[in-house]
Amino acid sequence: MSPTEPAPVRKPIPQVDFELDDLDADEERYLDFYRKVAVHEDMLVPLAEHHDGPHSYYVLFDRTATWSPGMPQVLAIHLQRDYEKQTFSFEQAPLPLSAMAQSWLIHRGCPHDAIGLDPELGPPPADEATRALERRLAGDGDHYTMSYSYTSDDPDDMVIVVVLRALDEQAPSPFRVVVEEVDTERWTHTLREGGFDTAGEALQWCNDRLTGEADPLPSVHPTATASCPAGAAKAPAPRPPGRSR
């Protein structure tokens, strides 16, 4: 760009507003929200939000999470205000992918088409396969439970790996690995899915991907080939060693 050309206009990072002024009658709940969420309010970027009367739904990017390698960097929050009692209730969940945060909010009453991500924040999907998988995760996310995730924001290899366990033990490939990769040159991201019969195989693939030695993701089987006891993967699985930063 020549010195005479104007610099491109960049969208300023928006600030989140939880709209909780004067809703502090329940001091214990207010302090709980402050400790878990609002203490980092100036570091939360609203990727999507929807307000419906006393209810508010947020998909937030938590910029403080980068200080904890591997931790999810997306925060889903559902607020419900009680103006008569001058208090509120809230639920919050740190999640590795925006589509998973959208699913979590939809499962709590947010209209599916009301929580779309701001296209000017974050790298957009690179292809239709990514968009289709994100739509499916947002719509069907409550069919799975998360066993493991690792978020790497290494600028040379920005990647998120997630292991999901199907709640239906007869589902094909009951363990799914979802991988988000960011192309920092084109500033786009891709999302892909693979199917595994066991948690161990899924975790091993994630470990291999984080160390740069993974084979291509296996396809999802058309029929289940392994039977796993229901609920066996609801507790977080042991985290394989990821790339050090």
PDB file of C-alpha atoms in Angstrom:
ATOM      1  CA  MET A   1       0.000   0.000   0.000  1.00  0.00           C
ATOM      2  CA  SER A   2       1.455   3.371  -0.998  1.00  0.00           C
ATOM      3  CA  PRO A   3       1.902   6.083   1.645  1.00  0.00           C
ATOM      4  CA  THR A   4      -0.855   8.116  -0.020  1.00  0.00           C
ATOM      5  CA  GLU A   5      -3.467   5.360   0.145  1.00  0.00           C
ATOM      6  CA  PRO A   6      -5.789   5.512   3.144  1.00  0.00           C
ATOM      7  CA  ALA A   7      -5.457   2.684   5.632  1.00  0.00           C
ATOM      8  CA  PRO A   8      -8.335   0.202   5.497  1.00  0.00           C
ATOM      9  CA  VAL A   9     -11.056   0.899   7.996  1.00  0.00           C
ATOM     10  CA  ARG A  10     -11.168  -1.813  10.639  1.00  0.00           C
ATOM     11  CA  LYS A  11     -14.256  -2.502  12.665  1.00  0.00           C
ATOM     12  CA  PRO A  12     -13.592  -1.590  16.293  1.00  0.00           C
ATOM     13  CA  ILE A  13     -13.870  -4.489  18.720  1.00  0.00           C
ATOM     14  CA  PRO A  14     -17.360  -4.224  20.244  1.00  0.00           C
ATOM     15  CA  GLN A  15     -17.868  -4.219  23.978  1.00  0.00           C
ATOM     16  CA  VAL A  16     -20.292  -6.551  25.699  1.00  0.00           C
ATOM     17  CA  ASP A  17     -23.045  -5.039  27.833  1.00  0.00           C
ATOM     18  CA  PHE A  18     -24.813  -7.421  30.214  1.00  0.00           C
ATOM     19  CA  GLU A  19     -27.443  -4.788  31.075  1.00  0.00           C
ATOM     20  CA  LEU A  20     -27.481  -5.595  34.788  1.00  0.00           C
ATOM     21  CA  ASP A  21     -27.652  -2.063  36.192  1.00  0.00           C
ATOM     22  CA  ASP A  22     -29.721  -2.026  39.393  1.00  0.00           C
ATOM     23  CA  LEU A  23     -30.136  -5.841  39.350  1.00  0.00           C
ATOM     24  CA  ASP A  24     -27.925  -6.504  42.333  1.00  0.00           C
ATOM     25  CA  ALA A  25     -30.508  -7.182  45.059  1.00  0.00           C
ATOM     26  CA  ASP A  26     -29.164 -10.735  45.429  1.00  0.00           C
ATOM     27  CA  GLU A  27     -25.622  -9.845  46.434  1.00  0.00           C
ATOM     28  CA  GLU A  28     -24.341 -13.436  46.509  1.00  0.00           C
ATOM     29  CA  ARG A  29     -25.546 -14.112  42.973  1.00  0.00           C
ATOM     30  CA  TYR A  30     -24.171 -10.788  41.737  1.00  0.00           C
ATOM     31  CA  LEU A  31     -20.751 -11.592  43.206  1.00  0.00           C
ATOM     32  CA  ASP A  32     -20.860 -15.079  41.690  1.00  0.00           C
ATOM     33  CA  PHE A  33     -21.505 -13.576  38.253  1.00  0.00           C
ATOM     34  CA  TYR A  34     -18.742 -11.040  38.775  1.00  0.00           C
ATOM     35  CA  ARG A  35     -16.208 -13.708  39.745  1.00  0.00           C
ATOM     36  CA  LYS A  36     -17.091 -16.055  36.896  1.00  0.00           C
ATOM     37  CA  VAL A  37     -17.838 -13.598  34.093  1.00  0.00           C
ATOM     38  CA  ALA A  38     -17.833  -9.854  34.651  1.00  0.00           C
ATOM     39  CA  VAL A  39     -14.353  -9.627  36.143  1.00  0.00           C
ATOM     40  CA  HIS A  40     -13.089 -10.114  32.553  1.00  0.00           C
ATOM     41  CA  GLU A  41     -15.840  -8.079  30.908  1.00  0.00           C
ATOM     42  CA  ASP A  42     -13.439  -5.789  29.043  1.00  0.00           C
ATOM     43  CA  MET A  43     -11.743  -8.873  27.534  1.00  0.00           C
ATOM     44  CA  LEU A  44     -14.947 -10.491  26.246  1.00  0.00           C
ATOM     45  CA  VAL A  45     -15.790  -9.971  22.572  1.00  0.00           C
ATOM     46  CA  PRO A  46     -19.481 -10.494  21.642  1.00  0.00           C
ATOM     47  CA  LEU A  47     -19.442 -12.758  18.582  1.00  0.00           C
ATOM     48  CA  ALA A  48     -23.242 -13.081  18.743  1.00  0.00           C
ATOM     49  CA  GLU A  49     -26.014 -11.979  21.079  1.00  0.00           C
ATOM     50  CA  HIS A  50     -29.785 -12.060  21.212  1.00  0.00           C
ATOM     51  CA  HIS A  51     -32.168 -10.312  23.616  1.00  0.00           C
ATOM     52  CA  ASP A  52     -35.758 -11.375  24.197  1.00  0.00           C
ATOM     53  CA  GLY A  53     -37.431  -9.505  27.040  1.00  0.00           C
ATOM     54  CA  PRO A  54     -35.778 -10.594  30.294  1.00  0.00           C
ATOM     55  CA  HIS A  55     -33.626 -13.194  28.491  1.00  0.00           C
ATOM     56  CA  SER A  56     -30.251 -12.538  26.898  1.00  0.00           C
ATOM     57  CA  TYR A  57     -28.029 -15.005  25.081  1.00  0.00           C
ATOM     58  CA  TYR A  58     -24.347 -14.397  24.332  1.00  0.00           C
ATOM     59  CA  VAL A  59     -21.577 -16.116  22.377  1.00  0.00           C
ATOM     60  CA  LEU A  60     -18.383 -14.459  23.595  1.00  0.00           C
ATOM     61  CA  PHE A  61     -14.731 -14.804  22.701  1.00  0.00           C
ATOM     62  CA  ASP A  62     -12.727 -14.776  25.940  1.00  0.00           C
ATOM     63  CA  ARG A  63      -9.377 -13.158  25.238  1.00  0.00           C
ATOM     64  CA  THR A  64      -8.090 -14.108  28.702  1.00  0.00           C
ATOM     65  CA  ALA A  65      -8.286 -17.842  27.875  1.00  0.00           C
ATOM     66  CA  THR A  66      -5.171 -17.599  25.707  1.00  0.00           C
ATOM     67  CA  TRP A  67      -3.161 -17.346  28.934  1.00  0.00           C
ATOM     68  CA  SER A  68      -4.172 -20.929  29.769  1.00  0.00           C
ATOM     69  CA  PRO A  69      -2.891 -23.190  26.956  1.00  0.00           C
ATOM     70  CA  GLY A  70      -5.453 -25.664  25.694  1.00  0.00           C
ATOM     71  CA  MET A  71      -8.462 -24.110  27.408  1.00  0.00           C
ATOM     72  CA  PRO A  72     -11.679 -23.251  25.483  1.00  0.00           C
ATOM     73  CA  GLN A  73     -11.797 -19.637  24.329  1.00  0.00           C
ATOM     74  CA  VAL A  74     -15.545 -19.307  23.672  1.00  0.00           C
ATOM     75  CA  LEU A  75     -18.016 -18.539  26.447  1.00  0.00           C
ATOM     76  CA  ALA A  76     -21.773 -19.108  26.200  1.00  0.00           C
ATOM     77  CA  ILE A  77     -23.959 -17.161  28.644  1.00  0.00           C
ATOM     78  CA  HIS A  78     -27.700 -17.181  29.269  1.00  0.00           C
ATOM     79  CA  LEU A  79     -29.029 -14.366  31.466  1.00  0.00           C
ATOM     80  CA  GLN A  80     -32.555 -14.155  32.859  1.00  0.00           C
ATOM     81  CA  ARG A  81     -33.515 -10.892  34.571  1.00  0.00           C
ATOM     82  CA  ASP A  82     -36.187 -10.365  37.212  1.00  0.00           C
ATOM     83  CA  TYR A  83     -36.864  -6.640  37.195  1.00  0.00           C
ATOM     84  CA  GLU A  84     -39.522  -6.846  39.901  1.00  0.00           C
ATOM     85  CA  LYS A  85     -37.122  -8.433  42.394  1.00  0.00           C
ATOM     86  CA  GLN A  86     -34.173  -6.469  40.966  1.00  0.00           C
ATOM     87  CA  THR A  87     -32.056  -9.566  40.491  1.00  0.00           C
ATOM     88  CA  PHE A  88     -31.116 -12.078  37.807  1.00  0.00           C
ATOM     89  CA  SER A  89     -30.001 -15.658  37.225  1.00  0.00           C
ATOM     90  CA  PHE A  90     -27.383 -16.931  34.820  1.00  0.00           C
ATOM     91  CA  GLU A  91     -25.816 -19.999  33.278  1.00  0.00           C
ATOM     92  CA  GLN A  92     -22.440 -20.034  31.596  1.00  0.00           C
ATOM     93  CA  ALA A  93     -20.290 -22.609  29.827  1.00  0.00           C
ATOM     94  CA  PRO A  94     -16.794 -22.361  28.322  1.00  0.00           C
ATOM     95  CA  LEU A  95     -16.778 -24.233  25.006  1.00  0.00           C
ATOM     96  CA  PRO A  96     -14.142 -24.737  22.312  1.00  0.00           C
ATOM     97  CA  LEU A  97     -16.230 -23.899  19.208  1.00  0.00           C
ATOM     98  CA  SER A  98     -18.698 -21.119  18.461  1.00  0.00           C
ATOM     99  CA  ALA A  99     -21.140 -23.628  16.943  1.00  0.00           C
ATOM    100  CA  MET A 100     -21.134 -25.544  20.232  1.00  0.00           C
ATOM    101  CA  ALA A 101     -21.887 -22.316  22.111  1.00  0.00           C
ATOM    102  CA  GLN A 102     -24.770 -21.615  19.710  1.00  0.00           C
ATOM    103  CA  SER A 103     -26.118 -25.126  20.311  1.00  0.00           C
ATOM    104  CA  TRP A 104     -25.882 -24.683  24.092  1.00  0.00           C
ATOM    105  CA  LEU A 105     -27.902 -21.456  23.879  1.00  0.00           C
ATOM    106  CA  ILE A 106     -30.479 -22.886  21.462  1.00  0.00           C
ATOM    107  CA  HIS A 107     -31.004 -25.765  23.885  1.00  0.00           C
ATOM    108  CA  ARG A 108     -31.836 -23.096  26.520  1.00  0.00           C
ATOM    109  CA  GLY A 109     -34.483 -21.331  24.493  1.00  0.00           C
ATOM    110  CA  CYS A 110     -32.639 -19.047  22.082  1.00  0.00           C
ATOM    111  CA  PRO A 111     -34.232 -19.090  18.601  1.00  0.00           C
ATOM    112  CA  HIS A 112     -31.996 -20.955  16.174  1.00  0.00           C
ATOM    113  CA  ASP A 113     -31.909 -18.148  13.623  1.00  0.00           C
ATOM    114  CA  ALA A 114     -31.321 -15.365  16.186  1.00  0.00           C
ATOM    115  CA  ILE A 115     -27.782 -16.177  17.321  1.00  0.00           C
ATOM    116  CA  GLY A 116     -25.791 -15.909  14.095  1.00  0.00           C
ATOM    117  CA  LEU A 117     -22.141 -14.918  14.417  1.00  0.00           C
ATOM    118  CA  ASP A 118     -20.943 -11.450  13.453  1.00  0.00           C
ATOM    119  CA  PRO A 119     -19.225 -12.069  10.075  1.00  0.00           C
ATOM    120  CA  GLU A 120     -16.739  -9.253  10.708  1.00  0.00           C
ATOM    121  CA  LEU A 121     -15.335 -10.861  13.856  1.00  0.00           C
ATOM    122  CA  GLY A 122     -13.065 -13.858  13.459  1.00  0.00           C
ATOM    123  CA  PRO A 123     -12.050 -15.748  10.311  1.00  0.00           C
ATOM    124  CA  PRO A 124     -15.046 -16.740   8.134  1.00  0.00           C
ATOM    125  CA  PRO A 125     -15.713 -20.302   6.938  1.00  0.00           C
ATOM    126  CA  ALA A 126     -13.504 -21.306   4.035  1.00  0.00           C
ATOM    127  CA  ASP A 127     -16.025 -23.561   2.283  1.00  0.00           C
ATOM    128  CA  GLU A 128     -19.516 -25.017   2.266  1.00  0.00           C
ATOM    129  CA  ALA A 129     -18.385 -28.163   4.070  1.00  0.00           C
ATOM    130  CA  THR A 130     -17.405 -25.995   7.037  1.00  0.00           C
ATOM    131  CA  ARG A 131     -20.681 -24.075   6.983  1.00  0.00           C
ATOM    132  CA  ALA A 132     -22.715 -27.287   6.771  1.00  0.00           C
ATOM    133  CA  LEU A 133     -20.919 -28.922   9.706  1.00  0.00           C
ATOM    134  CA  GLU A 134     -21.267 -25.766  11.811  1.00  0.00           C
ATOM    135  CA  ARG A 135     -25.010 -25.688  11.108  1.00  0.00           C
ATOM    136  CA  ARG A 136     -25.302 -29.336  12.134  1.00  0.00           C
ATOM    137  CA  LEU A 137     -23.307 -28.823  15.335  1.00  0.00           C
ATOM    138  CA  ALA A 138     -25.444 -25.830  16.263  1.00  0.00           C
ATOM    139  CA  GLY A 139     -28.654 -27.747  15.614  1.00  0.00           C
ATOM    140  CA  ASP A 140     -27.748 -31.223  16.881  1.00  0.00           C
ATOM    141  CA  GLY A 141     -25.161 -30.451  19.534  1.00  0.00           C
ATOM    142  CA  ASP A 142     -27.381 -31.733  22.346  1.00  0.00           C
ATOM    143  CA  HIS A 143     -27.064 -35.223  20.811  1.00  0.00           C
ATOM    144  CA  TYR A 144     -23.457 -35.350  22.022  1.00  0.00           C
ATOM    145  CA  THR A 145     -21.443 -34.805  25.164  1.00  0.00           C
ATOM    146  CA  MET A 146     -17.943 -33.356  25.037  1.00  0.00           C
ATOM    147  CA  SER A 147     -15.207 -35.653  26.321  1.00  0.00           C
ATOM    148  CA  TYR A 148     -12.127 -33.573  25.535  1.00  0.00           C
ATOM    149  CA  SER A 149     -10.945 -30.433  23.767  1.00  0.00           C
ATOM    150  CA  TYR A 150      -7.703 -28.595  23.188  1.00  0.00           C
ATOM    151  CA  THR A 151      -7.348 -25.102  21.716  1.00  0.00           C
ATOM    152  CA  SER A 152      -3.990 -24.087  20.261  1.00  0.00           C
ATOM    153  CA  ASP A 153      -3.562 -20.484  19.158  1.00  0.00           C
ATOM    154  CA  ASP A 154      -0.005 -21.022  17.976  1.00  0.00           C
ATOM    155  CA  PRO A 155       0.208 -18.616  14.992  1.00  0.00           C
ATOM    156  CA  ASP A 156       2.027 -21.315  13.002  1.00  0.00           C
ATOM    157  CA  ASP A 157      -0.735 -23.858  13.588  1.00  0.00           C
ATOM    158  CA  MET A 158      -3.998 -22.488  14.944  1.00  0.00           C
ATOM    159  CA  VAL A 159      -6.135 -25.552  15.610  1.00  0.00           C
ATOM    160  CA  ILE A 160      -8.922 -26.758  17.890  1.00  0.00           C
ATOM    161  CA  VAL A 161      -9.588 -30.471  18.417  1.00  0.00           C
ATOM    162  CA  VAL A 162     -12.743 -31.737  20.115  1.00  0.00           C
ATOM    163  CA  VAL A 163     -13.831 -35.270  21.024  1.00  0.00           C
ATOM    164  CA  LEU A 164     -17.604 -35.774  21.168  1.00  0.00           C
ATOM    165  CA  ARG A 165     -19.461 -38.846  22.441  1.00  0.00           C
ATOM    166  CA  ALA A 166     -22.875 -39.650  20.975  1.00  0.00           C
ATOM    167  CA  LEU A 167     -25.543 -39.959  23.667  1.00  0.00           C
ATOM    168  CA  ASP A 168     -27.150 -42.684  21.538  1.00  0.00           C
ATOM    169  CA  GLU A 169     -24.866 -45.676  22.018  1.00  0.00           C
ATOM    170  CA  GLN A 170     -26.142 -47.159  18.728  1.00  0.00           C
ATOM    171  CA  ALA A 171     -25.038 -44.109  16.729  1.00  0.00           C
ATOM    172  CA  PRO A 172     -22.546 -44.758  13.926  1.00  0.00           C
ATOM    173  CA  SER A 173     -18.980 -43.953  14.964  1.00  0.00           C
ATOM    174  CA  PRO A 174     -20.014 -43.121  18.559  1.00  0.00           C
ATOM    175  CA  PHE A 175     -16.908 -40.988  19.091  1.00  0.00           C
ATOM    176  CA  ARG A 176     -16.459 -38.020  16.793  1.00  0.00           C
ATOM    177  CA  VAL A 177     -13.431 -35.780  16.431  1.00  0.00           C
ATOM    178  CA  VAL A 178     -14.144 -32.259  15.174  1.00  0.00           C
ATOM    179  CA  VAL A 179     -11.164 -30.207  14.022  1.00  0.00           C
ATOM    180  CA  GLU A 180     -11.091 -26.475  13.332  1.00  0.00           C
ATOM    181  CA  GLU A 181      -8.028 -25.129  11.529  1.00  0.00           C
ATOM    182  CA  VAL A 182      -7.312 -21.467  10.757  1.00  0.00           C
ATOM    183  CA  ASP A 183      -5.492 -20.396   7.603  1.00  0.00           C
ATOM    184  CA  THR A 184      -3.721 -17.299   8.900  1.00  0.00           C
ATOM    185  CA  GLU A 185      -2.704 -16.145   5.409  1.00  0.00           C
ATOM    186  CA  ARG A 186      -6.188 -16.234   3.905  1.00  0.00           C
ATOM    187  CA  TRP A 187      -7.790 -15.583   7.326  1.00  0.00           C
ATOM    188  CA  THR A 188     -10.401 -18.298   6.936  1.00  0.00           C
ATOM    189  CA  HIS A 189     -11.167 -21.448   8.901  1.00  0.00           C
ATOM    190  CA  THR A 190     -12.189 -24.989   8.057  1.00  0.00           C
ATOM    191  CA  LEU A 191     -14.117 -27.478  10.181  1.00  0.00           C
ATOM    192  CA  ARG A 192     -13.928 -31.234   9.588  1.00  0.00           C
ATOM    193  CA  GLU A 193     -15.275 -34.333  11.336  1.00  0.00           C
ATOM    194  CA  GLY A 194     -14.029 -37.899  11.718  1.00  0.00           C
ATOM    195  CA  GLY A 195     -15.542 -40.998  13.285  1.00  0.00           C
ATOM    196  CA  PHE A 196     -13.998 -43.432  15.783  1.00  0.00           C
ATOM    197  CA  ASP A 197     -15.182 -46.549  17.573  1.00  0.00           C
ATOM    198  CA  THR A 198     -13.486 -45.853  20.913  1.00  0.00           C
ATOM    199  CA  ALA A 199     -12.492 -42.874  23.024  1.00  0.00           C
ATOM    200  CA  GLY A 200      -8.877 -44.050  23.011  1.00  0.00           C
ATOM    201  CA  GLU A 201      -8.659 -43.961  19.222  1.00  0.00           C
ATOM    202  CA  ALA A 202     -10.205 -40.485  19.129  1.00  0.00           C
ATOM    203  CA  LEU A 203      -7.836 -39.147  21.791  1.00  0.00           C
ATOM    204  CA  GLN A 204      -4.822 -40.672  20.070  1.00  0.00           C
ATOM    205  CA  TRP A 205      -5.755 -38.951  16.805  1.00  0.00           C
ATOM    206  CA  CYS A 206      -6.038 -35.620  18.641  1.00  0.00           C
ATOM    207  CA  ASN A 207      -2.629 -36.127  20.219  1.00  0.00           C
ATOM    208  CA  ASP A 208      -1.130 -36.935  16.821  1.00  0.00           C
ATOM    209  CA  ARG A 209      -2.742 -33.825  15.282  1.00  0.00           C
ATOM    210  CA  LEU A 210      -1.402 -31.567  18.023  1.00  0.00           C
ATOM    211  CA  THR A 211       2.110 -32.899  17.430  1.00  0.00           C
ATOM    212  CA  GLY A 212       1.752 -32.620  13.640  1.00  0.00           C
ATOM    213  CA  GLU A 213       1.755 -36.357  12.905  1.00  0.00           C
ATOM    214  CA  ALA A 214      -1.905 -37.221  12.320  1.00  0.00           C
ATOM    215  CA  ASP A 215      -3.260 -39.345   9.488  1.00  0.00           C
ATOM    216  CA  PRO A 216      -6.322 -38.045   7.608  1.00  0.00           C
ATOM    217  CA  LEU A 217      -9.518 -38.147   9.645  1.00  0.00           C
ATOM    218  CA  PRO A 218     -11.398 -41.424   9.161  1.00  0.00           C
ATOM    219  CA  SER A 219     -14.895 -41.254   7.742  1.00  0.00           C
ATOM    220  CA  VAL A 220     -17.948 -41.675   9.953  1.00  0.00           C
ATOM    221  CA  HIS A 221     -19.085 -45.303   9.761  1.00  0.00           C
ATOM    222  CA  PRO A 222     -22.530 -45.918   8.286  1.00  0.00           C
ATOM    223  CA  THR A 223     -23.339 -48.307  11.173  1.00  0.00           C
ATOM    224  CA  ALA A 224     -22.006 -48.643  14.691  1.00  0.00           C
ATOM    225  CA  THR A 225     -19.227 -51.223  15.011  1.00  0.00           C
ATOM    226  CA  ALA A 226     -18.616 -50.959  18.720  1.00  0.00           C
ATOM    227  CA  SER A 227     -20.923 -50.971  21.696  1.00  0.00           C
ATOM    228  CA  CYS A 228     -20.071 -48.647  24.576  1.00  0.00           C
ATOM    229  CA  PRO A 229     -21.924 -48.432  27.880  1.00  0.00           C
ATOM    230  CA  ALA A 230     -24.157 -45.372  28.047  1.00  0.00           C
ATOM    231  CA  GLY A 231     -22.635 -42.482  29.929  1.00  0.00           C
ATOM    232  CA  ALA A 232     -19.123 -43.930  29.942  1.00  0.00           C
ATOM    233  CA  ALA A 233     -17.610 -40.807  28.400  1.00  0.00           C
ATOM    234  CA  LYS A 234     -19.568 -38.130  30.238  1.00  0.00           C
ATOM    235  CA  ALA A 235     -16.651 -37.449  32.561  1.00  0.00           C
ATOM    236  CA  PRO A 236     -13.806 -35.506  30.907  1.00  0.00           C
ATOM    237  CA  ALA A 237     -11.317 -37.844  29.302  1.00  0.00           C
ATOM    238  CA  PRO A 238      -7.614 -37.607  30.208  1.00  0.00           C
ATOM    239  CA  ARG A 239      -5.946 -34.898  28.162  1.00  0.00           C
ATOM    240  CA  PRO A 240      -3.222 -36.118  25.851  1.00  0.00           C
ATOM    241  CA  PRO A 241      -0.098 -33.970  25.751  1.00  0.00           C
ATOM    242  CA  GLY A 242      -0.470 -31.147  23.269  1.00  0.00           C
ATOM    243  CA  ARG A 243       2.114 -28.977  21.610  1.00  0.00           C
ATOM    244  CA  SER A 244       3.950 -26.807  24.095  1.00  0.00           C
ATOM    245  CA  ARG A 245       3.987 -23.107  23.440  1.00  0.00           C
TER     246      ARG A 245
END
